[in-house]
Short mmCIF file of C-alpha atoms in Angstrom, two decimals:
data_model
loop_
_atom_site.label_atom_id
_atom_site.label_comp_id
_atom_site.label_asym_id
_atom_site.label_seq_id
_atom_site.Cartn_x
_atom_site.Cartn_y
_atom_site.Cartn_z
CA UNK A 146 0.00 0.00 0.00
CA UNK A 147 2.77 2.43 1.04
CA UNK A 148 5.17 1.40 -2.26
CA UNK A 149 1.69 2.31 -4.42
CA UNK A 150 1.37 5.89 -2.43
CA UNK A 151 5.14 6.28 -2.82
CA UNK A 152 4.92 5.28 -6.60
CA UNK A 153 2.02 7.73 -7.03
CA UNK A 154 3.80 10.73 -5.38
CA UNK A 155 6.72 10.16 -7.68
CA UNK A 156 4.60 10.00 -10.86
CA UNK A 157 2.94 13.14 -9.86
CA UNK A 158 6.31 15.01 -9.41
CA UNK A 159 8.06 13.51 -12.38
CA UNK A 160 4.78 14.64 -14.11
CA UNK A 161 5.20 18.16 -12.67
CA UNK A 162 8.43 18.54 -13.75
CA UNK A 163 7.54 17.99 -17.28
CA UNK A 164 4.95 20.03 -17.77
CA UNK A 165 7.15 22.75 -16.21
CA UNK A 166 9.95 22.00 -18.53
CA UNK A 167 8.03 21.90 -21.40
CA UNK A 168 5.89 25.24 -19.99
CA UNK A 169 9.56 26.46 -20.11
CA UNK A 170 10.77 25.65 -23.23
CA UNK A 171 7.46 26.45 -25.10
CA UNK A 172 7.97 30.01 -23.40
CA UNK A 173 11.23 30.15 -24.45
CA UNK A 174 10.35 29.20 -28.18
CA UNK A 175 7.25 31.78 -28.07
CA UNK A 176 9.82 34.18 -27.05
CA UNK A 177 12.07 33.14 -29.57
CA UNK A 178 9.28 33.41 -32.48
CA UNK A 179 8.99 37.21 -31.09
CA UNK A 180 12.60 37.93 -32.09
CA UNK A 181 12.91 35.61 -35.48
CA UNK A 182 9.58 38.06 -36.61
CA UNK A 183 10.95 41.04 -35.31
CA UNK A 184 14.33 40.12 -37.12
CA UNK A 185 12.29 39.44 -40.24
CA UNK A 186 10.30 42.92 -40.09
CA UNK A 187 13.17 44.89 -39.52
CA UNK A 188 16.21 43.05 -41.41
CA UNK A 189 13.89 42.36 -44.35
CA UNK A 190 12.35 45.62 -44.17
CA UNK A 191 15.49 48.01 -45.77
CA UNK A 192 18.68 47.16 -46.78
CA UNK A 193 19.93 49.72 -44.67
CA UNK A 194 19.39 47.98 -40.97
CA UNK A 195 21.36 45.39 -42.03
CA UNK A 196 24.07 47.86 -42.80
CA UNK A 197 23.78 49.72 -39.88
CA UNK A 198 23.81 46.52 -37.52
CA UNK A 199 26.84 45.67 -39.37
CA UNK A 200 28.99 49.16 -39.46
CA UNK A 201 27.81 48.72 -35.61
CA UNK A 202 28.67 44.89 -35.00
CA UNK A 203 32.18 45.58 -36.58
CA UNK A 204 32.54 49.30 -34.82
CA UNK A 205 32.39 47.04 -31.51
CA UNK A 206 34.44 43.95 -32.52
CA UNK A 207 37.35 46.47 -33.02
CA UNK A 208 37.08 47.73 -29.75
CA UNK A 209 36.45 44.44 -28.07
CA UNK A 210 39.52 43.44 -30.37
CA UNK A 211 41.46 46.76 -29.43
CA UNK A 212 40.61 46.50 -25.73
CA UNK A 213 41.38 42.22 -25.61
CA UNK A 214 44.51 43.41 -27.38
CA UNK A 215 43.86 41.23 -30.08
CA UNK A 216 44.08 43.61 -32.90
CA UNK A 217 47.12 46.17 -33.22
CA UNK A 218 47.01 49.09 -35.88
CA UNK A 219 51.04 49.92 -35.65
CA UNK A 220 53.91 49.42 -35.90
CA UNK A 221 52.27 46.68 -38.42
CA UNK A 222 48.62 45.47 -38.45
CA UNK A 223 48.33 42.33 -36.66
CA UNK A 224 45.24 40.57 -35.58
CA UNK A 225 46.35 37.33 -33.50
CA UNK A 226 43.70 34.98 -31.10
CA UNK A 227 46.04 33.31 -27.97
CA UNK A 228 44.88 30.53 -26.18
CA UNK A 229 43.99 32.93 -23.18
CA UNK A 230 41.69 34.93 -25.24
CA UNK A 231 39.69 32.37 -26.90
CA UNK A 232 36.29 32.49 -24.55
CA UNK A 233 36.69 36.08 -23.96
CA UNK A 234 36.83 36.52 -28.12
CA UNK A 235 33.74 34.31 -28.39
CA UNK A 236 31.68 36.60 -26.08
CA UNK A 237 32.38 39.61 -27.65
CA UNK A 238 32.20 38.38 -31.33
CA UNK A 239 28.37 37.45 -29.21
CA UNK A 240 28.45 40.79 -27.89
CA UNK A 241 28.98 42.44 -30.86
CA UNK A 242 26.60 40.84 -32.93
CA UNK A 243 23.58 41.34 -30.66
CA UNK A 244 24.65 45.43 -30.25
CA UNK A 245 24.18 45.79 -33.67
CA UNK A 246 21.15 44.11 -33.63
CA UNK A 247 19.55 45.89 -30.86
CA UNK A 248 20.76 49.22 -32.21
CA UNK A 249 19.30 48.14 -35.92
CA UNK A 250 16.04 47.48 -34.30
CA UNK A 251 15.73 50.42 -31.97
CA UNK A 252 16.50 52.76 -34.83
CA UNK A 253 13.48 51.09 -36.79
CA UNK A 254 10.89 51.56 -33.53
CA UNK A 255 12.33 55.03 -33.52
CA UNK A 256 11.22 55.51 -37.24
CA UNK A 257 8.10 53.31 -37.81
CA UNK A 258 6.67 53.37 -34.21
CA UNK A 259 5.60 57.00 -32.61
CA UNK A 260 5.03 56.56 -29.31
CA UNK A 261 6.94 53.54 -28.65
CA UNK A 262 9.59 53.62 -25.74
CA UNK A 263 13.24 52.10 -26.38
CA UNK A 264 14.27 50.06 -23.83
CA UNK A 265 17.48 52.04 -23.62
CA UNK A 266 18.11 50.37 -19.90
CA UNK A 267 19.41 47.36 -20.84
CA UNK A 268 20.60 48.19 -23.97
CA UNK A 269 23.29 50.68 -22.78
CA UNK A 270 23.99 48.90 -19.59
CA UNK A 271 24.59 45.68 -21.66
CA UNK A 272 27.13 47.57 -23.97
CA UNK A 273 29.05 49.42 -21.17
CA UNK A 274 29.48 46.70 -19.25
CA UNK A 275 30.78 44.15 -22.09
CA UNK A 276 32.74 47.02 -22.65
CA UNK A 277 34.46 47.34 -19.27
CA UNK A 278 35.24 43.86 -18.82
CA UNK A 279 36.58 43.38 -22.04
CA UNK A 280 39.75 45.81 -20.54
CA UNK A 281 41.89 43.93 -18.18
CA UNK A 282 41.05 47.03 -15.88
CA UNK A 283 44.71 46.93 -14.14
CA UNK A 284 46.66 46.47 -16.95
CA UNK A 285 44.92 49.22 -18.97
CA UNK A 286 44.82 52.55 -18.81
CA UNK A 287 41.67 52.75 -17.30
CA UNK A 288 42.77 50.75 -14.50
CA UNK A 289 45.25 52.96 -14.16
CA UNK A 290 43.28 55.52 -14.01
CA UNK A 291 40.86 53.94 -11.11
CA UNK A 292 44.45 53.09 -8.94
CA UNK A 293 45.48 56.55 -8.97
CA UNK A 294 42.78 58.38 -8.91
CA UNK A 295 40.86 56.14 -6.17
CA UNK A 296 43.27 54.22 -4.61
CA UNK A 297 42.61 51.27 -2.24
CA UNK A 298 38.89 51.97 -4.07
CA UNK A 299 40.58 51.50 -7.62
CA UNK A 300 42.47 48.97 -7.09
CA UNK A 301 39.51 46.78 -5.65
CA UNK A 302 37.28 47.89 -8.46
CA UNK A 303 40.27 47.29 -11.33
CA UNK A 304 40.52 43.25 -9.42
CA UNK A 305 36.66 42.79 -9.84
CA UNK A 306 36.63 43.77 -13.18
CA UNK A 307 39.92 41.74 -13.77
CA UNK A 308 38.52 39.27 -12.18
CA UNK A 309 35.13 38.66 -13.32
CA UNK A 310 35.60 39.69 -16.43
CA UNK A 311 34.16 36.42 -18.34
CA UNK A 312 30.97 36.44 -15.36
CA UNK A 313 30.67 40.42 -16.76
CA UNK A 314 30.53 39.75 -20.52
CA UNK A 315 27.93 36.66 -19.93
CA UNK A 316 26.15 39.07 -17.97
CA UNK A 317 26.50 41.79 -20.95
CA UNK A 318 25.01 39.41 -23.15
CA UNK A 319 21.97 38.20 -20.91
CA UNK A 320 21.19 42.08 -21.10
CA UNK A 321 21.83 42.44 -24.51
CA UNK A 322 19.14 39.51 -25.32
CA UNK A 323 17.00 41.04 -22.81
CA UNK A 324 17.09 44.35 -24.54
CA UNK A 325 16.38 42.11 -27.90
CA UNK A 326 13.61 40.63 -27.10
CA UNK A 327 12.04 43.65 -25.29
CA UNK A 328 12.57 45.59 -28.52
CA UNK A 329 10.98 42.55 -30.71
CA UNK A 330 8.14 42.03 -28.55
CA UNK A 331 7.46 46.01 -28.44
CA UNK A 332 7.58 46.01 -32.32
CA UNK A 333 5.39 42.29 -32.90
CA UNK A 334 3.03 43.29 -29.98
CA UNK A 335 2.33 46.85 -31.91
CA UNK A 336 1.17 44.71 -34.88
CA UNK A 337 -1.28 42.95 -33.13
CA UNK A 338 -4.70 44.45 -33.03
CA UNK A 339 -6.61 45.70 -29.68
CA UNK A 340 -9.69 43.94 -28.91
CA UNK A 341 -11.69 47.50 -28.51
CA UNK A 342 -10.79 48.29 -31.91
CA UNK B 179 12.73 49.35 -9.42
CA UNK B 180 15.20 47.10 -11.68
CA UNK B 181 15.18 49.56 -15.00
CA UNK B 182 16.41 52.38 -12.63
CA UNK B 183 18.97 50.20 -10.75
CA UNK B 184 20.17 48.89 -14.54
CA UNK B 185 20.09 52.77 -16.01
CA UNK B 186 22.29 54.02 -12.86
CA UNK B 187 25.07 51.01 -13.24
CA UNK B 188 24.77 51.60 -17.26
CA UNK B 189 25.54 55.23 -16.51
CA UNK B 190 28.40 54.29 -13.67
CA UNK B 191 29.79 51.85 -16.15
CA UNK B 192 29.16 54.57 -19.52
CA UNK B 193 31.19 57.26 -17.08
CA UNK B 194 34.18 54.72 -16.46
CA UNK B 195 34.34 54.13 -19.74
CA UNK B 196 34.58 57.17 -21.17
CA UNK B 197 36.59 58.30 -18.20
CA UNK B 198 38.87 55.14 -19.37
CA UNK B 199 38.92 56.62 -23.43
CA UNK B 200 39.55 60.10 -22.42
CA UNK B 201 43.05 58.74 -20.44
CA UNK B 202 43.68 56.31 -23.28
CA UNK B 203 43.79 58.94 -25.80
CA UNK B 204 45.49 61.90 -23.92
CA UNK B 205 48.75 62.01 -24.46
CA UNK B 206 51.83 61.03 -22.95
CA UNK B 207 53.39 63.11 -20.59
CA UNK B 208 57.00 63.67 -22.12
CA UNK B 209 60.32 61.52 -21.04
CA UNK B 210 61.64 63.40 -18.91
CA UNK B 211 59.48 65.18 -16.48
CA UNK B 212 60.51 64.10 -13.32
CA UNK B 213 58.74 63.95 -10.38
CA UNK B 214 60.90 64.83 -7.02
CA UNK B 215 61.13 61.36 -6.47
CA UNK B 216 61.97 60.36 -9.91
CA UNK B 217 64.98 62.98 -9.63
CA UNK B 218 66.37 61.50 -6.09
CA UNK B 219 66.11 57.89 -7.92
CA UNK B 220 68.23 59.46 -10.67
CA UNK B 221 71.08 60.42 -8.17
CA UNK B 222 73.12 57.65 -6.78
CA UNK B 223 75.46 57.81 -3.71
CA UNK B 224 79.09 56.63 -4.86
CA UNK B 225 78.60 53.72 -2.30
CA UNK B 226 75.63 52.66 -3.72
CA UNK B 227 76.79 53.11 -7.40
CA UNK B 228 79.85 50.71 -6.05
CA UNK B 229 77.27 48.46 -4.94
CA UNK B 230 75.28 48.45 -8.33
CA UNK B 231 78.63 47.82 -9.95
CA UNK B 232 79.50 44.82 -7.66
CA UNK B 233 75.82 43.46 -9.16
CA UNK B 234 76.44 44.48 -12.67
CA UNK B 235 78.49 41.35 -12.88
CA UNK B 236 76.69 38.74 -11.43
CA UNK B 237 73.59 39.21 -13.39
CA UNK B 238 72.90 36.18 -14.78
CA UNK B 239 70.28 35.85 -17.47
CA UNK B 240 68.19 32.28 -16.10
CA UNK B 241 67.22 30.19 -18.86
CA UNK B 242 69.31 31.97 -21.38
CA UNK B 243 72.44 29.73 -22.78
CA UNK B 244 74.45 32.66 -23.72
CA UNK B 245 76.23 34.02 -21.42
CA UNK B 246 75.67 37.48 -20.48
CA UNK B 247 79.03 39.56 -20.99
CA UNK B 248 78.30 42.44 -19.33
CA UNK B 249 81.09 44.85 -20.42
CA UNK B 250 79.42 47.88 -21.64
CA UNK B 251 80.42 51.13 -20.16
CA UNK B 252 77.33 53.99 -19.42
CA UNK B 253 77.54 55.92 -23.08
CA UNK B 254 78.02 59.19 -23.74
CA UNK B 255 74.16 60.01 -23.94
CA UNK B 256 72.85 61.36 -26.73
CA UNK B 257 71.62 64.72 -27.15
CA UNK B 258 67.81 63.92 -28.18
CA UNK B 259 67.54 61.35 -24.70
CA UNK B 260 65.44 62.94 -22.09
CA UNK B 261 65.20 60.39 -19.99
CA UNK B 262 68.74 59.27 -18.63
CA UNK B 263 67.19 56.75 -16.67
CA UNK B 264 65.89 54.47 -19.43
CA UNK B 265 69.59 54.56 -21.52
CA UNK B 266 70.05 50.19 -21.67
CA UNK B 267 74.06 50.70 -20.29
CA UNK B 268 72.03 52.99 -17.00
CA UNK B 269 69.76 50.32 -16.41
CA UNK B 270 71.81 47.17 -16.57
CA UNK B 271 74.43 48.89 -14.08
CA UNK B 272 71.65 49.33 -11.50
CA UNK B 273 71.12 45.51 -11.24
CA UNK B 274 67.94 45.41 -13.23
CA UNK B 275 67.78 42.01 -14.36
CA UNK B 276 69.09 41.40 -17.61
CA UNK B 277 68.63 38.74 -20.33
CA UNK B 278 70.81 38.02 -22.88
CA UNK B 279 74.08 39.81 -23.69
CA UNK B 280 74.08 43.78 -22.22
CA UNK B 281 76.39 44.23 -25.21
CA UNK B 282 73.75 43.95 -27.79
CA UNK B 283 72.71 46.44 -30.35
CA UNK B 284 69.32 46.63 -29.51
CA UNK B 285 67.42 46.86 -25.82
CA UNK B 286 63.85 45.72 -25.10
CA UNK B 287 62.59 46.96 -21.68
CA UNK B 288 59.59 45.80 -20.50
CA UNK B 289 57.54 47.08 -17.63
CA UNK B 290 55.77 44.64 -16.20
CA UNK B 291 53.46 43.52 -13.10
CA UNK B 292 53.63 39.86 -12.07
CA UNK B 293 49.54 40.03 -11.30
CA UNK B 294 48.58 41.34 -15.23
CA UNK B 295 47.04 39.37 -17.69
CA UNK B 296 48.59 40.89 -20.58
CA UNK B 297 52.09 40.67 -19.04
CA UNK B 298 50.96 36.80 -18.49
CA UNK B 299 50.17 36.15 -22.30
CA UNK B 300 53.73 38.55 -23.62
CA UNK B 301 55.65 36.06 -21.13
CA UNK B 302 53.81 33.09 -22.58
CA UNK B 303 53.01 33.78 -26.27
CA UNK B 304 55.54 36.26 -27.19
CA UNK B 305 58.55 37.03 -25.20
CA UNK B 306 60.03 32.96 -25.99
CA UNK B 307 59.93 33.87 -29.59
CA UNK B 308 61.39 36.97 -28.76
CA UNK B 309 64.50 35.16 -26.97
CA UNK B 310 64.89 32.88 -29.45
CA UNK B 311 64.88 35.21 -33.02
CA UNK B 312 67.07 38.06 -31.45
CA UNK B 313 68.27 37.38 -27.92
CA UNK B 314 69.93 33.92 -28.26
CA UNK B 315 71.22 35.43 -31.03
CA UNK B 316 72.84 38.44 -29.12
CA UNK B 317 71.15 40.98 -31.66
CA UNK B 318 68.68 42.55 -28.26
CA UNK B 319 68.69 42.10 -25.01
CA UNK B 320 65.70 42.53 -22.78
CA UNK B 321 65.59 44.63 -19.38
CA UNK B 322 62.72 43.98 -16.86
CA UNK B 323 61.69 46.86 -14.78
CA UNK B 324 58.53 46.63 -12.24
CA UNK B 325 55.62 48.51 -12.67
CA UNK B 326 53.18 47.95 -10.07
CA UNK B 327 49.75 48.37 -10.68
CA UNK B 328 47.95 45.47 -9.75
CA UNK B 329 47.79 45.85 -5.92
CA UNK B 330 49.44 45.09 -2.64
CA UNK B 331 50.04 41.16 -3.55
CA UNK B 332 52.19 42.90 -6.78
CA UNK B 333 54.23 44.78 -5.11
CA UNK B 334 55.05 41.57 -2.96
CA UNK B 335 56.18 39.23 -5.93
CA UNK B 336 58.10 42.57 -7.66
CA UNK B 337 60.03 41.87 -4.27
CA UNK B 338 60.37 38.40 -4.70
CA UNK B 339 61.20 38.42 -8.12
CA UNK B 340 64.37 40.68 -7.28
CA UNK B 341 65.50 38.89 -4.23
CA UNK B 342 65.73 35.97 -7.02
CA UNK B 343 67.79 38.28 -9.17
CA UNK B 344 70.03 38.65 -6.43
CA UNK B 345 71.27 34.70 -6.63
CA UNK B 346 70.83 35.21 -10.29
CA UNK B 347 67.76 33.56 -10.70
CA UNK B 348 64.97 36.31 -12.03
CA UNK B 349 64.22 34.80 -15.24
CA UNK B 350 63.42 31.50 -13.66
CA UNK B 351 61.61 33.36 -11.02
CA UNK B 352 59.75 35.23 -13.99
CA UNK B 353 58.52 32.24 -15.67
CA UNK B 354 57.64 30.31 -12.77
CA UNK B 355 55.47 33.31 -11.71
CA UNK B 356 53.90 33.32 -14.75
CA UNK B 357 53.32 29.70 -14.99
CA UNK B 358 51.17 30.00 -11.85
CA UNK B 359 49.44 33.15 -12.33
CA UNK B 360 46.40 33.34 -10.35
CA UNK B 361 43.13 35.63 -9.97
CA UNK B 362 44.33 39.51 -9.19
CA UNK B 363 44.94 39.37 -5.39
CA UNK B 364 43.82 36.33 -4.22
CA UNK B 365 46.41 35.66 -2.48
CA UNK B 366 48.50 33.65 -5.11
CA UNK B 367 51.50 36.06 -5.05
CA UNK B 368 51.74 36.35 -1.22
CA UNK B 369 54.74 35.84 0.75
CA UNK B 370 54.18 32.65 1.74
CA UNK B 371 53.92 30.90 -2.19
CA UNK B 372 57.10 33.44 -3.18
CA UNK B 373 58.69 31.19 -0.95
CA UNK B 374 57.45 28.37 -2.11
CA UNK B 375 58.19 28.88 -5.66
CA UNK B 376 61.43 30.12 -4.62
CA UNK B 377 62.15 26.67 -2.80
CA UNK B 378 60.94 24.66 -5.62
CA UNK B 379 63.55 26.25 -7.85
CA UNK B 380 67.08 24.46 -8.31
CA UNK B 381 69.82 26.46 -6.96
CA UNK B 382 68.07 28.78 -5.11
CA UNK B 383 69.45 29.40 -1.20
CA UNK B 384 65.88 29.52 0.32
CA UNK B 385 67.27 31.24 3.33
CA UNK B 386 69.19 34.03 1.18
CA UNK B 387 65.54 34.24 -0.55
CA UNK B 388 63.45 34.26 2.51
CA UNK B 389 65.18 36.88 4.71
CA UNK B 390 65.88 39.23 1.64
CA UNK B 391 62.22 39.02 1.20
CA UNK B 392 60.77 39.47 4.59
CA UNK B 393 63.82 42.13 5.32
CA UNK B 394 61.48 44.27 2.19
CA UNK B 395 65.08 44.34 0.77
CA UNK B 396 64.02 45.60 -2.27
CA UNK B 397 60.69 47.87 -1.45
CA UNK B 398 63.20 50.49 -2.32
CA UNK B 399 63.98 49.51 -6.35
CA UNK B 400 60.30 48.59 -6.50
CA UNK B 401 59.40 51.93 -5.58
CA UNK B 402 61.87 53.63 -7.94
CA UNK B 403 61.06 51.55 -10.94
CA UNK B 404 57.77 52.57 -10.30
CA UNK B 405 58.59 56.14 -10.00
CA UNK B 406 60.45 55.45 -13.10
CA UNK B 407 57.64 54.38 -15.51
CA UNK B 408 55.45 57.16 -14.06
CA UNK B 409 57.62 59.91 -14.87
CA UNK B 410 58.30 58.38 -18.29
CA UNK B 411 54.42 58.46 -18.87
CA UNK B 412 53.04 54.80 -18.96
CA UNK B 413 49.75 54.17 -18.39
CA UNK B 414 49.43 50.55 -18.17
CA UNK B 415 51.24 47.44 -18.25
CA UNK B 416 53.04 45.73 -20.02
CA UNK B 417 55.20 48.88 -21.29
CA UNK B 418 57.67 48.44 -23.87
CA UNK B 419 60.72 50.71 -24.70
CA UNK B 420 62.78 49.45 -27.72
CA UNK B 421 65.75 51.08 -28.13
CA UNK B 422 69.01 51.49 -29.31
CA UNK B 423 72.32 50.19 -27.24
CA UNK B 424 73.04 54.09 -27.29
CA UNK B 425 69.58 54.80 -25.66
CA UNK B 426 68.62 56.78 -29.43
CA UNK B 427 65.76 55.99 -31.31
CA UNK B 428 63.28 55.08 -28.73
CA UNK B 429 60.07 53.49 -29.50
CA UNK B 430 57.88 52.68 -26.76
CA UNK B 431 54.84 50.18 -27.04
CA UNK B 432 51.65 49.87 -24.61
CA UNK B 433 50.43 46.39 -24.46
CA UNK B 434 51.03 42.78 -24.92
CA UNK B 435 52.15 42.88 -28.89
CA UNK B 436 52.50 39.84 -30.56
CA UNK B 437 55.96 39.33 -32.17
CA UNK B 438 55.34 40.58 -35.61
CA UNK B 439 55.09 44.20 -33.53
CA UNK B 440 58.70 43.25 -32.70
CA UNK B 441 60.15 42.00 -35.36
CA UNK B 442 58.95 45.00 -37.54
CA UNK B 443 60.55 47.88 -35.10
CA UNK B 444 63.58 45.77 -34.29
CA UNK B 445 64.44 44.87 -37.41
CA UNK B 446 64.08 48.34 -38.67
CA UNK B 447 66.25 49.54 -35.71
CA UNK B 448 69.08 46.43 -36.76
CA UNK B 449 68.86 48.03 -40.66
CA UNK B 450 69.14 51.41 -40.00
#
């Protein structure tokens, strides 16, 4: 009698659990949906978003590059990926991607949507901070800059963003698909027709 | 409640980072202004120059075959040098640690910090090709000067690092610091695992190591090489200064540059 209750309480959680996972992932494919259409409005809509997102994407990556000290302009150009920088180069290549999507997008709500608000929040705190932690804060200038203008202060700030610099950039780019999708749904959710209408 | 706490640490972050473009792109203050400091490290007692002398010939360069022959005599200095402290002949006869032959035509000197990343991939990806293309073959030499930036636990392997150059041993004491690089300030470059690398190094008199190191033997040339990259105007580290033998025709490089960077202004310096 007790192995059948037991049996039955297990069913009922395993049964839980699925229907929670696949609540989940049918969320996240809804979601999804939201930003292939969006892409599809926008990217399909004018040539010129797609060159924006790209002059933007590849603005970025040469930061990213510049700041990883990946890329070097003089004494000769050199662009050169060591084994140290491989997972950091991966999130910003990420990083840069979605920037120039967001900003591609936003620029379309600004044009084709009066009214609409840009979810500017997560956008530019997303960028900044992929920014940031792609410096190694104490070896750069900027690090520098915090040690001797701040001190003890600076020099705990420059280890943190030392540090966590990999934590930061996945950070950067949960905000930067936050700011994505917020922007999508805002632009599929204006398509869709009010029931008082 | 969350969109204004992510707006005020976008705009903290936006601030630091133009904050950190404005100092990247101002320029360098020129070679040559001195702070106070900077001027006293310039002056040397002529017990302590006797001293540096004494040191001059024991540098040893670590994992370099060739043997350094360290016969150069301070040049006449150039008019167009500012910055006396940074001629190659100046540096090698204050003990900085050498590697490779001090009679070579060309000088590499890098300011470094034991804690920086970019330091960490130049010692790893870079500096080996480095030895082998042009200091095994005695056409540069490479000078290490600290440049701490990185922190308290920094300043502590800068001192460990020269109480190895003392028996000789910096380079090996370079590498193996490098080789076990750790998170900024965690504690990996703390007394305690100086001497423990320093013990797990052949050769190395543990006792020499570990009373030169708590004795802060060396706070001193720490300080002054730090002095010394501030008045030249780095920013960051790693810090390059190419140069002539003569201390002429100075190139100086901010970051961790991959060898072709190297080869291109050293072998334009070798050809001209």
């Amino acid at each position: 009698m007790e192995r059948a209750d037991r049996k039955n309480k297990n069913n009922t959680t395993s049964l839980r659990t699925r229907s929670s996972s696949l609540l989940f992932f049918g969320g996240l494919l809804s979601r999804l949906s939201f930003i292939l259409i969006a892409f599809r409005m926008v990217f399909f809509s004018n040539w010129i978003y797609i060159a924006l997102a790209a002059v933007v994407s590849s603005t970025f990556w040469i930061i990213f590059s510049l700041f990883d000290q990946l890329l070097f302009f003089s004494p000769v150009f050199v662009f050169y990926l060591p084994d140290d920088a491989v997972i950091g180069f991966i999130l910003s290549n990420i990083i840069s991607v979605l920037i120039g999507a967001v900003v591609s997008m936003n620029v379309y709500v600004f044009r084709h949507s009066k009214g609409l608000k840009i979810n500017a929040a997560s956008f530019f705190s997303g960028s900044t901070l992929s920014v940031l932690s792609s410096t190694c804060a104490g070896c750069s200038s900027l690090g520098f800059l915090l040690v001797s203008t701040f001190g003890g202060l600076g020099v705990a700030a420059s280890t943190f963003l030392s540090n966590y610099q990999i934590p930061l950039r996945i950070l950067s780019v949960a905000l930067l698909i936050w700011a994505l999708y917020s922007v999508s749904n805002k632009l599929t959710t204006g398509c869709r027709m009010k029931s008082n209408v | 409640m969350m969109t204004k706490f992510i707006v005020i640490v976008g705009g903290v972050a936006a601030l630091a980072t133009s904050l950190g473009f404005a100092y990247l792109f101002l320029p360098p203050s020129p070679f040559g202004v001195m702070n106070p400091i900077g001027n006293a490290y310039a002056q040397e007692t002529p017990a302590e120059s006797a001293h540096e002398e004494n040191k001059t010939n024991n540098v040893q360069n670590g994992f370099s075959p060739i043997s350094p022959a360290v016969t150069g005599q301070v040049p006449k200095q150039p008019g167009n040098i500012s910055n006396l402290n940074l001629l190659p002949q100046s540096l090698i006869k204050t003990g900085s640690p050498l590697l490779g032959s001090a009679s070579a035509p060309i000088t590499i000197v890098e300011f470094g910090d034991f804690q920086c990343e970019f330091c960490d991939r130049f010692a790893k990806d870079t500096e080996p090709t480095i030895n082998a293309t042009y200091i095994q073959t005695g056409k540069a030499n490479m000078i290490f000067k600290n440049f701490v930036t990185h922190g308290p636990d920094s300043v502590t392997a800068a001192m460990g690092a020269l109480c190895a150059n003392d028996q000789g041993k910096f380079w090996n004491f370079y590498q193996t610091l490098y080789k076990n690089q750790g998170a900024e300030n965690s504690g990996w470059a703390n007394a305690n695992n100086m001497k423990k690398f320093a013990t797990s190094m052949p050769g190395m008199n543990t006792q020499e190591f570990n009373s030169c190191l708590d004795s802060n033997k060396h706070k001193p040339q720490v300080d002054s090489d730090n002095v010394l990259a501030i008045s030249s105007g780095f920013k960051g580290t790693p810090t390059f200064v190419i140069e002539k033998k003569d201390g002429s025709s100075r190139e100086t490089l901010l970051g961790a540059y991959p060898f072709p960077s190297f080869q291109a202004i050293i072998d334009k310096k070798l050809g001209g």
